[in-house]
Coordinates of C-alpha atoms in Angstrom, one line a residue:
M1 CA 35.0 9.8 7.0
N2 CA 36.0 12.0 10.0
E3 CA 32.9 11.5 12.2
P4 CA 33.6 11.1 16.0
H5 CA 32.1 7.6 16.2
C6 CA 34.5 6.1 13.7
E7 CA 36.8 4.5 16.2
I8 CA 37.4 1.4 14.1
S9 CA 39.2 1.8 10.8
F10 CA 37.9 0.7 7.4
F11 CA 40.5 -2.1 7.2
D12 CA 39.5 -3.4 10.7
K13 CA 35.8 -3.4 9.7
A14 CA 36.7 -5.0 6.3
R15 CA 38.2 -7.9 8.3
I16 CA 35.2 -8.1 10.6
F17 CA 32.7 -8.1 7.8
S18 CA 34.7 -10.6 5.8
S19 CA 35.4 -13.0 8.6
D20 CA 32.4 -15.4 8.4
Y21 CA 32.2 -14.9 4.6
L22 CA 35.8 -16.1 4.2
K23 CA 35.2 -18.9 6.6
C24 CA 32.4 -20.2 4.3
C25 CA 34.8 -19.8 1.3
I26 CA 37.5 -21.7 3.1
Y27 CA 35.0 -24.4 4.1
I28 CA 34.0 -24.9 0.5
S29 CA 37.6 -24.7 -0.8
D30 CA 39.3 -26.9 1.8
R31 CA 37.6 -30.1 0.8
Q32 CA 36.4 -32.0 -2.3
T33 CA 33.0 -30.5 -1.4
P34 CA 30.5 -33.2 -2.3
D35 CA 27.1 -31.7 -3.0
Y36 CA 25.7 -32.8 0.4
V37 CA 27.7 -30.1 2.1
F38 CA 25.7 -27.5 0.3
T39 CA 22.7 -27.2 2.6
K40 CA 20.1 -24.5 3.0
K41 CA 22.0 -23.4 6.2
L42 CA 25.2 -23.0 4.2
Y43 CA 23.5 -21.0 1.5
S44 CA 21.8 -18.9 4.1
K45 CA 25.2 -18.1 5.7
L46 CA 26.7 -17.3 2.3
I47 CA 23.7 -15.0 1.5
S48 CA 23.8 -13.1 4.8
T49 CA 27.6 -12.7 5.0
S50 CA 28.0 -11.7 1.4
Q51 CA 25.2 -9.1 1.6
V52 CA 26.5 -7.4 4.7
L53 CA 30.0 -7.3 3.2
E54 CA 28.6 -5.9 -0.1
D55 CA 26.6 -3.2 1.8
F56 CA 29.8 -2.3 3.7
L57 CA 31.9 -2.0 0.6
D58 CA 29.2 -0.1 -1.3
F59 CA 28.9 2.4 1.6
H60 CA 32.7 3.1 1.3
G61 CA 32.7 3.5 -2.5
A62 CA 34.0 0.1 -3.6
K63 CA 32.2 0.5 -6.9
N64 CA 34.5 3.4 -7.8
S65 CA 37.7 1.9 -6.4
E66 CA 40.0 0.0 -8.8
D67 CA 41.6 -1.8 -5.8
W68 CA 38.3 -3.0 -4.2
Y69 CA 35.9 -3.4 -7.1
L70 CA 36.6 -7.0 -7.9
Y71 CA 36.2 -8.0 -4.2
R72 CA 32.9 -6.2 -4.2
E73 CA 31.7 -7.9 -7.4
L74 CA 32.7 -11.3 -6.0
S75 CA 30.5 -10.8 -3.0
A76 CA 27.6 -9.9 -5.2
A77 CA 28.2 -13.0 -7.3
V78 CA 28.2 -15.2 -4.2
R79 CA 25.0 -13.6 -2.9
H80 CA 22.9 -13.9 -6.0
L81 CA 24.1 -17.4 -6.9
S82 CA 23.5 -18.5 -3.3
L83 CA 20.0 -17.0 -3.4
G84 CA 19.3 -19.0 -6.6
A85 CA 20.8 -22.2 -5.1
Y86 CA 18.7 -21.7 -1.9
C87 CA 15.5 -21.6 -4.0
Q88 CA 16.5 -24.6 -6.1
K89 CA 17.5 -26.6 -2.9
H90 CA 14.1 -25.7 -1.5
I91 CA 12.3 -27.1 -4.5
L92 CA 14.3 -30.4 -4.3
N93 CA 13.6 -30.7 -0.6
R94 CA 9.9 -30.2 -1.1
L95 CA 9.3 -32.4 -4.1
I96 CA 7.9 -35.3 -2.0
F97 CA 5.1 -33.0 -0.9
Y98 CA 4.2 -31.6 -4.3
D99 CA 1.2 -33.2 -6.1
I100 CA 2.6 -32.8 -9.7
N101 CA 3.4 -35.0 -12.7
D102 CA 6.7 -35.6 -14.5
I103 CA 8.5 -35.4 -11.1
D104 CA 11.4 -37.8 -12.0
V105 CA 12.6 -35.8 -15.0
F106 CA 12.0 -32.5 -13.2
R107 CA 14.1 -33.7 -10.3
E108 CA 16.9 -34.8 -12.5
R109 CA 17.1 -31.5 -14.3
G110 CA 16.8 -29.6 -11.0
E111 CA 19.7 -31.5 -9.6
K112 CA 21.8 -30.6 -12.6
C113 CA 20.9 -27.0 -12.1
L114 CA 21.9 -27.1 -8.5
E115 CA 25.1 -28.9 -9.4
F116 CA 26.0 -26.0 -11.7
L117 CA 25.4 -23.4 -9.0
N118 CA 27.4 -25.4 -6.5
D119 CA 30.3 -25.9 -8.9
T120 CA 30.3 -22.2 -9.6
L121 CA 30.5 -21.3 -5.9
R122 CA 33.4 -23.8 -5.6
K123 CA 35.2 -22.0 -8.4
L124 CA 34.6 -18.6 -6.9
S125 CA 35.8 -19.4 -3.4
P126 CA 39.6 -19.7 -3.9
V127 CA 39.5 -16.5 -6.0
I128 CA 37.8 -14.7 -3.2
I129 CA 40.4 -16.0 -0.7
D130 CA 43.2 -14.8 -3.0
E131 CA 41.6 -11.4 -3.5
A132 CA 41.2 -11.0 0.3
S133 CA 44.9 -11.8 0.8
R134 CA 45.9 -9.3 -1.9
L135 CA 43.9 -6.7 0.0
N136 CA 45.7 -7.7 3.3
I137 CA 42.5 -8.9 4.9
A138 CA 43.5 -11.3 7.6
M139 CA 42.1 -14.9 7.3
P140 CA 39.9 -15.9 10.2
G141 CA 41.6 -18.2 12.7
D142 CA 38.8 -20.7 13.2
R143 CA 37.0 -22.8 10.6
F144 CA 33.5 -24.0 9.9
G145 CA 32.8 -27.8 9.8
P146 CA 30.0 -30.0 8.5
E147 CA 28.4 -29.8 11.9
D148 CA 27.8 -26.1 11.4
F149 CA 25.6 -26.7 8.3
P150 CA 23.3 -29.7 8.8
G151 CA 20.6 -30.3 6.2
I152 CA 17.0 -29.6 7.2
T153 CA 15.5 -33.0 6.2
T154 CA 15.2 -36.0 8.5
C155 CA 13.3 -39.3 8.3
E156 CA 10.8 -38.3 10.9
M157 CA 7.6 -36.2 10.7
L158 CA 5.7 -34.4 13.4
K159 CA 2.4 -35.8 14.5
Y160 CA -0.4 -34.7 12.2
D161 CA -3.1 -33.5 14.7
I162 CA -4.5 -30.3 13.3
D163 CA -7.4 -30.8 10.9
D164 CA -6.8 -29.0 7.6
D165 CA -10.1 -29.9 6.0
A166 CA -11.3 -27.0 3.8
K167 CA -15.0 -27.9 4.0
D168 CA -16.0 -24.6 5.7
V169 CA -13.9 -22.4 3.4
Q170 CA -15.9 -19.7 1.7
K171 CA -16.3 -20.6 -1.9
R172 CA -15.6 -17.1 -3.2
N173 CA -12.0 -17.2 -1.9
I174 CA -11.4 -20.5 -3.8
V175 CA -13.1 -19.0 -6.9
K176 CA -11.0 -15.8 -6.7
I177 CA -7.7 -17.7 -6.4
A178 CA -8.5 -20.2 -9.2
S179 CA -9.5 -17.3 -11.4
E180 CA -6.3 -15.4 -10.6
F181 CA -4.2 -18.4 -11.4
L182 CA -5.8 -18.7 -14.8
S183 CA -5.3 -15.0 -15.4
I184 CA -1.6 -15.3 -14.5
T185 CA -1.2 -18.3 -16.9
T186 CA -2.7 -16.2 -19.7
S187 CA -0.4 -13.3 -19.1
F188 CA 2.6 -15.7 -18.9
D189 CA 1.7 -17.4 -22.3
P190 CA 4.0 -15.1 -24.4
M191 CA 7.0 -16.5 -22.6
G192 CA 6.2 -20.1 -23.3
F193 CA 8.2 -22.4 -25.5
Y194 CA 8.4 -26.0 -26.4
E195 CA 12.0 -26.6 -27.7
P196 CA 15.2 -25.8 -25.8
Y197 CA 16.7 -22.5 -26.9
K198 CA 20.1 -22.5 -28.5
N199 CA 22.9 -20.3 -27.2
E200 CA 22.5 -17.5 -29.6
E201 CA 18.7 -17.6 -29.1
M202 CA 19.1 -17.3 -25.4
A203 CA 21.4 -14.3 -25.8
A204 CA 18.8 -12.6 -28.0
L205 CA 16.0 -13.5 -25.5
V206 CA 17.7 -12.1 -22.4
P207 CA 17.2 -9.3 -21.5
E208 CA 15.0 -8.1 -24.4
K209 CA 12.1 -10.4 -23.8
V210 CA 12.9 -12.3 -20.6
N211 CA 14.5 -10.1 -17.9
E212 CA 14.7 -9.6 -14.1
V213 CA 11.9 -7.0 -14.1
E214 CA 9.4 -9.2 -15.9
I215 CA 10.2 -12.3 -14.0
R216 CA 10.1 -10.5 -10.6
R217 CA 6.7 -9.1 -11.5
F218 CA 5.3 -12.5 -12.1
E219 CA 7.1 -13.8 -9.0
M220 CA 5.2 -11.2 -6.9
L221 CA 1.8 -12.1 -8.6
V222 CA 2.3 -15.8 -7.8
H223 CA 3.6 -15.1 -4.3
N224 CA 0.4 -13.0 -3.6
L225 CA -1.6 -15.9 -4.9
Q226 CA 0.1 -18.4 -2.6
S227 CA -0.3 -16.0 0.3
S228 CA -4.0 -15.6 -0.3
F229 CA -4.4 -19.4 -0.6
D230 CA -2.5 -20.0 2.7
T231 CA -4.5 -17.3 4.5
Y232 CA -8.0 -17.8 3.2
V233 CA -8.2 -21.4 2.0
I234 CA -5.8 -23.7 3.8
H235 CA -3.8 -22.4 6.7
G236 CA -1.4 -25.4 7.0
G237 CA 0.8 -26.9 4.4
F238 CA -1.8 -29.7 4.2
R239 CA -1.1 -33.3 3.6
F240 CA -4.7 -34.5 3.4
G241 CA -8.1 -33.0 2.6
D242 CA -9.2 -31.8 -0.8
R243 CA -6.7 -33.2 -3.3
K244 CA -7.6 -30.7 -6.0
L245 CA -6.8 -27.8 -3.8
K246 CA -3.5 -29.5 -2.8
A247 CA -2.7 -30.0 -6.5
L248 CA -3.4 -26.4 -7.4
R249 CA -1.2 -25.1 -4.6
S250 CA 1.6 -27.5 -5.7
H251 CA 1.5 -26.1 -9.2
F252 CA 1.7 -22.4 -8.2
S253 CA 4.1 -23.0 -5.3
I254 CA 6.7 -24.8 -7.5
V255 CA 6.3 -22.0 -10.1
F256 CA 6.9 -19.4 -7.4
H257 CA 10.2 -20.9 -6.3
L258 CA 11.3 -21.3 -9.9
L259 CA 10.6 -17.6 -10.6
Q260 CA 12.5 -16.7 -7.4
M261 CA 15.5 -18.6 -8.6
M262 CA 15.3 -17.1 -12.1
G263 CA 15.0 -13.6 -10.8
R264 CA 18.2 -13.9 -8.8
L265 CA 20.2 -15.5 -11.7
L266 CA 18.8 -12.9 -14.2
H267 CA 19.8 -10.1 -11.9
F268 CA 23.3 -11.4 -11.7
Y269 CA 23.5 -12.0 -15.4
E270 CA 22.1 -8.6 -16.4
R271 CA 24.0 -6.6 -13.8
H272 CA 27.3 -8.4 -13.7
L273 CA 27.8 -10.5 -16.9
H274 CA 25.8 -9.0 -19.7
E275 CA 27.8 -6.8 -22.1
A276 CA 26.7 -3.2 -21.4
G277 CA 29.5 -1.2 -23.0
Y278 CA 31.7 -0.8 -19.9
K279 CA 35.3 0.0 -20.3
N280 CA 38.5 -0.3 -18.3
T281 CA 38.2 -1.6 -14.7
Y282 CA 34.5 -2.5 -15.1
K283 CA 35.1 -4.5 -18.3
R284 CA 38.2 -6.3 -16.9
V285 CA 36.2 -7.4 -13.8
Q286 CA 33.3 -8.4 -15.9
D287 CA 35.6 -10.6 -18.1
K288 CA 37.1 -12.2 -15.0
L289 CA 33.6 -13.0 -13.6
S290 CA 32.6 -14.5 -17.0
C291 CA 35.5 -16.9 -16.7
L292 CA 34.4 -18.0 -13.3
V293 CA 30.6 -18.0 -13.9
D294 CA 29.9 -19.4 -17.4
P295 CA 27.2 -17.0 -18.9
V296 CA 26.0 -19.5 -21.4
M297 CA 25.5 -22.2 -18.7
L298 CA 23.9 -19.6 -16.4
L299 CA 21.4 -18.7 -19.1
D300 CA 20.7 -22.4 -20.0
R301 CA 19.8 -23.2 -16.4
T302 CA 17.7 -20.0 -16.1
I303 CA 15.8 -20.4 -19.4
N304 CA 15.9 -24.1 -20.5
Y305 CA 15.3 -25.3 -17.0
G306 CA 13.7 -22.5 -14.9
L307 CA 11.5 -20.8 -17.5
F308 CA 10.6 -24.1 -19.3
Y309 CA 9.3 -25.7 -16.1
A310 CA 7.6 -22.5 -14.9
C311 CA 5.6 -22.5 -18.2
H312 CA 5.1 -26.2 -18.0
Y313 CA 3.6 -26.2 -14.5
L314 CA 1.5 -23.1 -15.1
N315 CA 0.0 -24.9 -18.1
A316 CA -0.4 -28.1 -16.2
G317 CA -2.2 -26.3 -13.4
K318 CA -4.9 -24.9 -15.8
K319 CA -6.9 -28.1 -15.8
V320 CA -7.0 -28.3 -12.0
A321 CA -7.8 -24.6 -11.6
R322 CA -10.8 -24.9 -14.1
E323 CA -12.1 -28.0 -12.3
I324 CA -11.9 -26.2 -8.9
L325 CA -13.5 -23.1 -10.4
N326 CA -16.4 -25.0 -11.9
D327 CA -16.9 -26.9 -8.7
N328 CA -17.3 -23.7 -6.7
I329 CA -18.7 -20.9 -8.9
E330 CA -22.2 -19.7 -8.4
R331 CA -24.3 -20.6 -11.4
S332 CA -27.3 -19.0 -13.0
S333 CA -28.8 -18.2 -16.3
I334 CA -29.8 -15.1 -18.3
R335 CA -32.0 -14.5 -21.4
V336 CA -30.7 -11.8 -23.8
G337 CA -31.3 -10.7 -27.3
I338 CA -29.0 -11.5 -30.2
P339 CA -26.9 -8.8 -31.8
V340 CA -29.0 -6.5 -34.1
K341 CA -28.9 -6.8 -37.1
L342 CA -25.9 -9.0 -38.0
G343 CA -26.2 -11.7 -35.3
F344 CA -23.2 -13.5 -33.7
H345 CA -20.5 -12.7 -36.3
S346 CA -16.9 -12.1 -35.4
R347 CA -17.0 -9.0 -33.1
P348 CA -19.8 -10.0 -30.7
S349 CA -18.7 -13.6 -30.6
L350 CA -15.1 -12.5 -29.7
L351 CA -16.3 -10.1 -27.0
V352 CA -18.6 -12.8 -25.4
A353 CA -15.7 -15.3 -25.5
K354 CA -13.3 -12.8 -23.9
I355 CA -15.7 -12.2 -21.0
V356 CA -16.0 -16.0 -20.3
Q357 CA -12.2 -16.4 -20.7
H358 CA -11.6 -13.5 -18.3
F359 CA -13.5 -15.2 -15.5
G360 CA -12.5 -18.7 -16.3
G361 CA -15.7 -20.5 -15.3
Q362 CA -17.9 -22.5 -17.5
V363 CA -20.6 -20.7 -19.6
E364 CA -22.8 -22.3 -22.2
L365 CA -24.9 -20.6 -24.9
V366 CA -28.2 -22.5 -25.1
V367 CA -30.1 -22.5 -28.4
G368 CA -33.1 -24.7 -28.2
Q369 CA -31.8 -28.2 -27.3
D370 CA -28.2 -27.4 -28.4
R371 CA -25.5 -26.1 -26.1
F372 CA -22.3 -24.3 -27.2
D373 CA -19.1 -23.4 -25.3
A374 CA -19.3 -19.6 -24.8
S375 CA -15.6 -19.4 -24.3
S376 CA -15.0 -20.4 -27.9
V377 CA -15.5 -17.9 -30.7
L378 CA -16.0 -20.7 -33.2
D379 CA -18.7 -22.4 -31.1
I380 CA -20.6 -19.1 -30.7
Q381 CA -20.4 -18.6 -34.5
W382 CA -21.7 -22.1 -35.0
A383 CA -24.6 -21.2 -32.7
G384 CA -25.0 -17.9 -34.7
G385 CA -25.7 -19.9 -37.8
K386 CA -28.5 -21.9 -36.1
I387 CA -29.9 -18.7 -34.7
Q388 CA -30.0 -17.1 -38.1
K389 CA -31.4 -20.1 -39.8
E390 CA -34.2 -20.5 -37.2
R391 CA -34.8 -16.8 -36.9
I392 CA -34.4 -16.9 -33.1
A393 CA -34.6 -13.5 -31.3
E394 CA -33.4 -14.4 -27.9
V395 CA -30.9 -16.9 -26.4
V396 CA -30.0 -18.2 -23.0
F397 CA -26.5 -18.2 -21.4
E398 CA -26.0 -20.6 -18.4
G399 CA -23.0 -20.9 -16.1
D400 CA -20.7 -18.6 -14.1
T401 CA -22.8 -15.8 -12.5
R402 CA -19.9 -13.4 -12.7
A403 CA -19.5 -13.8 -16.5
L404 CA -23.2 -13.7 -17.0
A405 CA -23.5 -10.3 -15.4
D406 CA -21.0 -8.8 -17.9
I407 CA -22.6 -10.6 -20.8
Q408 CA -25.8 -8.9 -19.9
I409 CA -24.1 -5.6 -19.8
L410 CA -22.6 -6.3 -23.2
A411 CA -26.0 -7.3 -24.6
S412 CA -27.5 -4.1 -23.4
V413 CA -25.2 -2.2 -25.8
N414 CA -25.9 -4.5 -28.7
Y415 CA -22.7 -6.5 -28.0
G416 CA -20.5 -3.4 -28.7
E417 CA -21.6 -2.4 -32.2
D418 CA -24.3 -0.4 -34.0
T419 CA -26.8 -1.9 -36.4
M420 CA -24.3 -1.5 -39.3
G421 CA -21.7 -3.6 -37.5
K422 CA -19.4 -0.8 -36.5
G423 CA -17.9 -0.7 -33.0
V424 CA -19.3 1.5 -30.3
P425 CA -17.8 2.5 -26.9
L426 CA -18.2 -0.2 -24.3
P427 CA -19.4 0.5 -20.7
R428 CA -16.8 1.2 -18.0
E429 CA -17.4 -2.2 -16.4
L430 CA -16.1 -3.9 -19.6
N431 CA -12.8 -1.9 -19.8
Y432 CA -10.9 -5.2 -19.6
L433 CA -12.2 -6.1 -23.1
R434 CA -10.4 -3.1 -24.7

């Protein structure tokens, strides 16, 4: 680079951009580093200093330099592991405020996850220092101490003097958020599992089924949900008020931070540890990183801890979301005809159930004195038997007004089939059923 403003050489800037980063590494390496030294402030410093160093090295072509490539990859490792650790530390700090079950087991497993990340940062630090020395990057003269990285928690709380009661909240915002939560849980279902994955199963799972792109997509969906909740439902991180609302926020908040952590660790695994057919320098550096950051342990913490509990708390939040939804939905009833000529057999029953499931609120199919759950295909078919037996021509649906509007549209096209039972095109409003 021969631009006029380049008064400082590459080596001088490498020293400048490495200074605080190396001070963090020395701080971690110089002591037995009990876990309490790993605070959010330390992670934050590791994240910021490693990122600016990585950007500097990338600008100058370190990815294509045999001499500098390892130093660059080590900075990326520190950044992504610190980002994951920051998210996990945040979860552990906030556990006392979350209204969730199974907190003791979850805390124990979360602490083990954070311990693995801290141990890995400990292992990386002396290697980074040695690599900086090999590159003739001068070590910083001063040092960080514990006073530079205090934890954020204390035994005090600020006075609670702003009312966070949600009594005046518009119900449609609560309904929208509860419905979106249920929709996200349905989309996430294919990733669910009930038994820990074995090593070879995790290797097959990542990145084919579970990968950074998919996890970051769900992370954004849950983040948008939390933002909407905090903007339109409860502005403060409330301690009192409606307990159901607090419980719902606890569930999607903890899932959000788990997905954050998973996204960072999956990025590091896929980009820096996963076998992608590299040769020569890239492969040698990848092998060295794999010795420092155990890929199997990284996947175990990502999948058997992170993914497991993300699935667990999404599922646990369903009951709360449905209760909130049914407490706040507008209710009404409609009277519609039955499917001509075959009644409520498989196709119309499935379409009605899908509409009800899509909105998440309670809807019942009323036949005489009997009531059937309209979200259940089996229940609707049981009702169909009674309808056929008693030769009933019309039925009543009661419940969530949003679902009833679409059931009425479906009924207007004979529930999506002709009189011979063959499917017909559905109206545009029902595109989500296709």
